[in-house]
PDB file of C-alpha atoms in Angstrom:
ATOM      1  CA  UNK A  13      11.994  36.420  -8.054  1.00 69.00           C
ATOM      2  CA  UNK A  14      15.230  37.322  -6.187  1.00 93.00           C
ATOM      3  CA  UNK A  15      18.768  36.003  -6.039  1.00 95.00           C
ATOM      4  CA  UNK A  16      19.629  36.026  -2.354  1.00 97.00           C
ATOM      5  CA  UNK A  17      23.053  36.063  -0.682  1.00 97.00           C
ATOM      6  CA  UNK A  18      24.372  32.720   0.480  1.00 97.00           C
ATOM      7  CA  UNK A  19      25.239  31.765   4.032  1.00 97.00           C
ATOM      8  CA  UNK A  20      28.881  30.682   4.090  1.00 96.00           C
ATOM      9  CA  UNK A  21      30.629  28.104   6.247  1.00 96.00           C
ATOM     10  CA  UNK A  22      31.272  28.213   9.230  1.00 95.00           C
ATOM     11  CA  UNK A  23      27.976  30.047   9.889  1.00 97.00           C
ATOM     12  CA  UNK A  24      26.209  28.185  12.723  1.00 97.00           C
ATOM     13  CA  UNK A  25      22.891  28.297  10.831  1.00 97.00           C
ATOM     14  CA  UNK A  26      24.267  25.580   8.536  1.00 97.00           C
ATOM     15  CA  UNK A  27      24.216  23.196  11.506  1.00 97.00           C
ATOM     16  CA  UNK A  28      20.705  23.999  12.740  1.00 97.00           C
ATOM     17  CA  UNK A  29      17.752  21.866  11.654  1.00 98.00           C
ATOM     18  CA  UNK A  30      15.170  23.709   9.585  1.00 98.00           C
ATOM     19  CA  UNK A  31      11.608  24.095  10.737  1.00 98.00           C
ATOM     20  CA  UNK A  32       8.569  23.124   8.690  1.00 98.00           C
ATOM     21  CA  UNK A  33       7.920  25.087   5.517  1.00 98.00           C
ATOM     22  CA  UNK A  34       5.178  27.675   5.321  1.00 95.00           C
ATOM     23  CA  UNK A  35       1.690  26.543   4.368  1.00 97.00           C
ATOM     24  CA  UNK A  36       0.942  26.389   0.639  1.00 97.00           C
ATOM     25  CA  UNK A  37       0.432  29.871  -0.747  1.00 98.00           C
ATOM     26  CA  UNK A  38       2.242  32.906  -2.080  1.00 97.00           C
ATOM     27  CA  UNK A  39       4.815  33.039   0.739  1.00 97.00           C
ATOM     28  CA  UNK A  40       5.946  29.461   0.052  1.00 98.00           C
ATOM     29  CA  UNK A  41       5.935  30.002  -3.720  1.00 98.00           C
ATOM     30  CA  UNK A  42       8.018  33.168  -3.350  1.00 98.00           C
ATOM     31  CA  UNK A  43      10.557  31.358  -1.155  1.00 98.00           C
ATOM     32  CA  UNK A  44      10.814  28.465  -3.639  1.00 98.00           C
ATOM     33  CA  UNK A  45      11.282  30.977  -6.482  1.00 98.00           C
ATOM     34  CA  UNK A  46      14.087  32.720  -4.567  1.00 98.00           C
ATOM     35  CA  UNK A  47      15.790  29.369  -3.911  1.00 98.00           C
ATOM     36  CA  UNK A  48      15.485  28.504  -7.623  1.00 97.00           C
ATOM     37  CA  UNK A  49      16.813  31.885  -8.777  1.00 97.00           C
ATOM     38  CA  UNK A  50      19.735  31.650  -6.372  1.00 97.00           C
ATOM     39  CA  UNK A  51      20.431  28.040  -7.453  1.00 96.00           C
ATOM     40  CA  UNK A  52      20.673  29.226 -11.061  1.00 94.00           C
ATOM     41  CA  UNK A  53      22.870  32.183 -10.201  1.00 95.00           C
ATOM     42  CA  UNK A  54      25.420  30.037  -8.356  1.00 95.00           C
ATOM     43  CA  UNK A  55      25.262  27.113 -10.822  1.00 90.00           C
ATOM     44  CA  UNK A  56      24.322  24.528  -8.203  1.00 95.00           C
ATOM     45  CA  UNK A  57      22.434  21.248  -8.645  1.00 96.00           C
ATOM     46  CA  UNK A  58      20.531  21.575  -5.387  1.00 98.00           C
ATOM     47  CA  UNK A  59      19.868  24.282  -2.863  1.00 98.00           C
ATOM     48  CA  UNK A  60      17.893  24.606   0.351  1.00 98.00           C
ATOM     49  CA  UNK A  61      16.168  27.604   1.865  1.00 98.00           C
ATOM     50  CA  UNK A  62      18.749  27.374   4.670  1.00 98.00           C
ATOM     51  CA  UNK A  63      21.493  28.329   2.205  1.00 98.00           C
ATOM     52  CA  UNK A  64      19.767  31.688   1.707  1.00 98.00           C
ATOM     53  CA  UNK A  65      19.072  32.256   5.380  1.00 97.00           C
ATOM     54  CA  UNK A  66      15.511  30.963   5.601  1.00 97.00           C
ATOM     55  CA  UNK A  67      15.298  28.033   8.063  1.00 97.00           C
ATOM     56  CA  UNK A  68      12.421  26.227   6.322  1.00 98.00           C
ATOM     57  CA  UNK A  69      12.358  22.718   4.830  1.00 98.00           C
ATOM     58  CA  UNK A  70      12.395  23.681   1.143  1.00 98.00           C
ATOM     59  CA  UNK A  71      14.713  22.116  -1.445  1.00 98.00           C
ATOM     60  CA  UNK A  72      15.075  22.857  -5.154  1.00 98.00           C
ATOM     61  CA  UNK A  73      16.911  20.367  -7.379  1.00 98.00           C
ATOM     62  CA  UNK A  74      17.985  20.815 -11.000  1.00 97.00           C
ATOM     63  CA  UNK A  75      20.784  18.469 -11.991  1.00 96.00           C
ATOM     64  CA  UNK A  76      21.335  20.074 -15.411  1.00 92.00           C
ATOM     65  CA  UNK A  77      20.753  23.716 -16.378  1.00 88.00           C
ATOM     66  CA  UNK A  78      18.525  22.703 -19.306  1.00 89.00           C
ATOM     67  CA  UNK A  79      16.252  20.354 -17.341  1.00 92.00           C
ATOM     68  CA  UNK A  80      13.165  21.318 -15.331  1.00 95.00           C
ATOM     69  CA  UNK A  81      13.615  21.943 -11.628  1.00 97.00           C
ATOM     70  CA  UNK A  82      11.853  20.068  -8.828  1.00 98.00           C
ATOM     71  CA  UNK A  83      10.682  21.579  -5.541  1.00 98.00           C
ATOM     72  CA  UNK A  84      10.474  19.448  -2.394  1.00 98.00           C
ATOM     73  CA  UNK A  85       8.593  20.886   0.577  1.00 98.00           C
ATOM     74  CA  UNK A  86       9.216  19.259   3.972  1.00 98.00           C
ATOM     75  CA  UNK A  87      11.107  16.303   2.424  1.00 98.00           C
ATOM     76  CA  UNK A  88      12.052  13.283   4.514  1.00 98.00           C
ATOM     77  CA  UNK A  89      14.037  10.196   3.631  1.00 98.00           C
ATOM     78  CA  UNK A  90      11.484   7.366   3.813  1.00 98.00           C
ATOM     79  CA  UNK A  91      13.738   4.499   2.718  1.00 98.00           C
ATOM     80  CA  UNK A  92      17.360   3.914   1.757  1.00 98.00           C
ATOM     81  CA  UNK A  93      18.869   0.892   0.041  1.00 98.00           C
ATOM     82  CA  UNK A  94      21.631  -1.078   1.732  1.00 98.00           C
ATOM     83  CA  UNK A  95      23.720  -0.701  -1.454  1.00 98.00           C
ATOM     84  CA  UNK A  96      26.106   2.248  -1.373  1.00 98.00           C
ATOM     85  CA  UNK A  97      27.403   4.663  -4.007  1.00 98.00           C
ATOM     86  CA  UNK A  98      30.042   7.372  -3.921  1.00 98.00           C
ATOM     87  CA  UNK A  99      29.691  10.769  -5.583  1.00 97.00           C
ATOM     88  CA  UNK A 100      31.774  13.949  -5.374  1.00 97.00           C
ATOM     89  CA  UNK A 101      30.056  16.514  -3.134  1.00 98.00           C
ATOM     90  CA  UNK A 102      30.594  20.114  -2.177  1.00 97.00           C
ATOM     91  CA  UNK A 103      28.486  23.087  -1.167  1.00 97.00           C
ATOM     92  CA  UNK A 104      27.818  26.593  -2.371  1.00 96.00           C
ATOM     93  CA  UNK A 105      28.262  27.517   1.285  1.00 97.00           C
ATOM     94  CA  UNK A 106      31.842  26.196   1.144  1.00 97.00           C
ATOM     95  CA  UNK A 107      32.909  27.042  -2.411  1.00 95.00           C
ATOM     96  CA  UNK A 108      35.985  25.554  -3.985  1.00 95.00           C
ATOM     97  CA  UNK A 109      36.225  22.223  -2.172  1.00 97.00           C
ATOM     98  CA  UNK A 110      34.829  18.862  -3.238  1.00 97.00           C
ATOM     99  CA  UNK A 111      35.270  15.417  -1.721  1.00 98.00           C
ATOM    100  CA  UNK A 112      33.755  11.975  -2.434  1.00 98.00           C
ATOM    101  CA  UNK A 113      30.899  11.040  -0.082  1.00 98.00           C
ATOM    102  CA  UNK A 114      29.414   7.560   0.249  1.00 98.00           C
ATOM    103  CA  UNK A 115      25.631   7.296   0.646  1.00 98.00           C
ATOM    104  CA  UNK A 116      22.821   4.822  -0.059  1.00 98.00           C
ATOM    105  CA  UNK A 117      22.594   4.200  -3.808  1.00 98.00           C
ATOM    106  CA  UNK A 118      18.780   4.328  -3.976  1.00 98.00           C
ATOM    107  CA  UNK A 119      16.275   6.184  -1.836  1.00 98.00           C
ATOM    108  CA  UNK A 120      12.610   7.035  -1.452  1.00 98.00           C
ATOM    109  CA  UNK A 121      11.662  10.564  -0.404  1.00 98.00           C
ATOM    110  CA  UNK A 122       8.308  11.756   0.949  1.00 98.00           C
ATOM    111  CA  UNK A 123       7.487  15.424   0.506  1.00 98.00           C
ATOM    112  CA  UNK A 124       4.776  17.940  -0.361  1.00 98.00           C
ATOM    113  CA  UNK A 125       4.602  19.914  -3.577  1.00 98.00           C
ATOM    114  CA  UNK A 126       3.942  23.659  -3.664  1.00 98.00           C
ATOM    115  CA  UNK A 127       0.186  23.036  -3.639  1.00 98.00           C
ATOM    116  CA  UNK A 128       0.444  20.925  -0.482  1.00 98.00           C
ATOM    117  CA  UNK A 129      -0.160  17.556  -2.159  1.00 98.00           C
ATOM    118  CA  UNK A 130       1.691  14.624  -0.558  1.00 98.00           C
ATOM    119  CA  UNK A 131       4.199  13.016  -2.918  1.00 98.00           C
ATOM    120  CA  UNK A 132       6.708  10.195  -2.904  1.00 98.00           C
ATOM    121  CA  UNK A 133       9.646   9.758  -5.259  1.00 98.00           C
ATOM    122  CA  UNK A 134      12.297   7.113  -5.730  1.00 98.00           C
ATOM    123  CA  UNK A 135      15.737   8.184  -6.881  1.00 98.00           C
ATOM    124  CA  UNK A 136      19.085   6.631  -7.663  1.00 98.00           C
ATOM    125  CA  UNK A 137      22.486   7.780  -8.825  1.00 97.00           C
ATOM    126  CA  UNK A 138      23.294  11.467  -8.749  1.00 97.00           C
ATOM    127  CA  UNK A 139      19.691  12.486  -8.002  1.00 98.00           C
ATOM    128  CA  UNK A 140      19.660  10.242  -4.900  1.00 98.00           C
ATOM    129  CA  UNK A 141      22.979  11.690  -3.716  1.00 98.00           C
ATOM    130  CA  UNK A 142      21.782  15.251  -4.281  1.00 98.00           C
ATOM    131  CA  UNK A 143      18.496  14.707  -2.445  1.00 98.00           C
ATOM    132  CA  UNK A 144      20.273  13.087   0.508  1.00 98.00           C
ATOM    133  CA  UNK A 145      22.804  15.933   0.607  1.00 98.00           C
ATOM    134  CA  UNK A 146      20.053  18.587   0.699  1.00 98.00           C
ATOM    135  CA  UNK A 147      17.868  16.699   3.212  1.00 98.00           C
ATOM    136  CA  UNK A 148      20.945  16.377   5.433  1.00 98.00           C
ATOM    137  CA  UNK A 149      21.311  20.156   5.218  1.00 98.00           C
ATOM    138  CA  UNK A 150      17.692  20.578   6.318  1.00 98.00           C
ATOM    139  CA  UNK A 151      18.466  18.300   9.279  1.00 98.00           C
ATOM    140  CA  UNK A 152      21.468  20.420  10.306  1.00 98.00           C
ATOM    141  CA  UNK A 153      24.048  18.000   8.891  1.00 98.00           C
ATOM    142  CA  UNK A 154      26.594  19.829   6.748  1.00 98.00           C
ATOM    143  CA  UNK A 155      28.126  17.661   4.018  1.00 98.00           C
ATOM    144  CA  UNK A 156      31.585  17.510   5.613  1.00 98.00           C
ATOM    145  CA  UNK A 157      29.995  15.877   8.674  1.00 98.00           C
ATOM    146  CA  UNK A 158      29.728  12.728   6.491  1.00 97.00           C
ATOM    147  CA  UNK A 159      33.529  12.583   6.062  1.00 98.00           C
ATOM    148  CA  UNK A 160      36.070  10.851   8.269  1.00 97.00           C
ATOM    149  CA  UNK A 161      37.864  13.147  10.703  1.00 97.00           C
ATOM    150  CA  UNK A 162      41.039  13.040   8.587  1.00 97.00           C
ATOM    151  CA  UNK A 163      39.242  13.889   5.326  1.00 97.00           C
ATOM    152  CA  UNK A 164      37.163  16.603   7.050  1.00 98.00           C
ATOM    153  CA  UNK A 165      40.319  18.205   8.469  1.00 98.00           C
ATOM    154  CA  UNK A 166      41.930  18.214   4.996  1.00 97.00           C
ATOM    155  CA  UNK A 167      38.816  19.835   3.492  1.00 97.00           C
ATOM    156  CA  UNK A 168      38.769  22.492   6.211  1.00 98.00           C
ATOM    157  CA  UNK A 169      42.450  23.287   5.585  1.00 97.00           C
ATOM    158  CA  UNK A 170      41.887  23.575   1.819  1.00 97.00           C
ATOM    159  CA  UNK A 171      38.878  25.817   2.420  1.00 97.00           C
ATOM    160  CA  UNK A 172      40.820  28.033   4.854  1.00 96.00           C
ATOM    161  CA  UNK A 173      43.564  28.492   2.226  1.00 96.00           C
ATOM    162  CA  UNK A 174      41.004  29.387  -0.435  1.00 94.00           C
ATOM    163  CA  UNK A 175      39.351  31.945   1.849  1.00 91.00           C
ATOM    164  CA  UNK A 176      42.711  33.448   2.822  1.00 93.00           C
ATOM    165  CA  UNK A 177      43.597  33.885  -0.869  1.00 90.00           C
ATOM    166  CA  UNK A 178      40.181  35.425  -1.594  1.00 86.00           C
ATOM    167  CA  UNK A 179      40.543  37.857   1.318  1.00 87.00           C
ATOM    168  CA  UNK A 180      44.080  38.891   0.257  1.00 81.00           C
TER     169      UNK A 180
END
């Protein structure tokens, strides 16, 4: 449908929890299509409606450009394993910086599909990390909030340098 502009850090909207998604129908489908189109345009693995300025609980995931995408409406983390895994993370809303983040290795997510049907999915590895990252975003938790203060400060300094160079 439409590639929308991204909200960039430190926009306060990135720290606000999203509200419930619209009821199944054309409005929800159009929003999901815009999230998908924007995800493709910025070469991301996951994107929320918040990233494009719409504070609704909609996530689109596509780990590889040649694989089908998945849409999660009103997703919630239903279970997380005690085992942990670390994956590099970043955000299209804070381009140019990546840092390892530790999260549960396996998860179960409850969500609705675009038709409103209740679903549940288990995930592990990169898919689990990506889903947790995007659900955090829906809950108003930006990815750097998962870092230690020292690592977060280093990321913020790197990002400030990148932005200063881009603005020069």
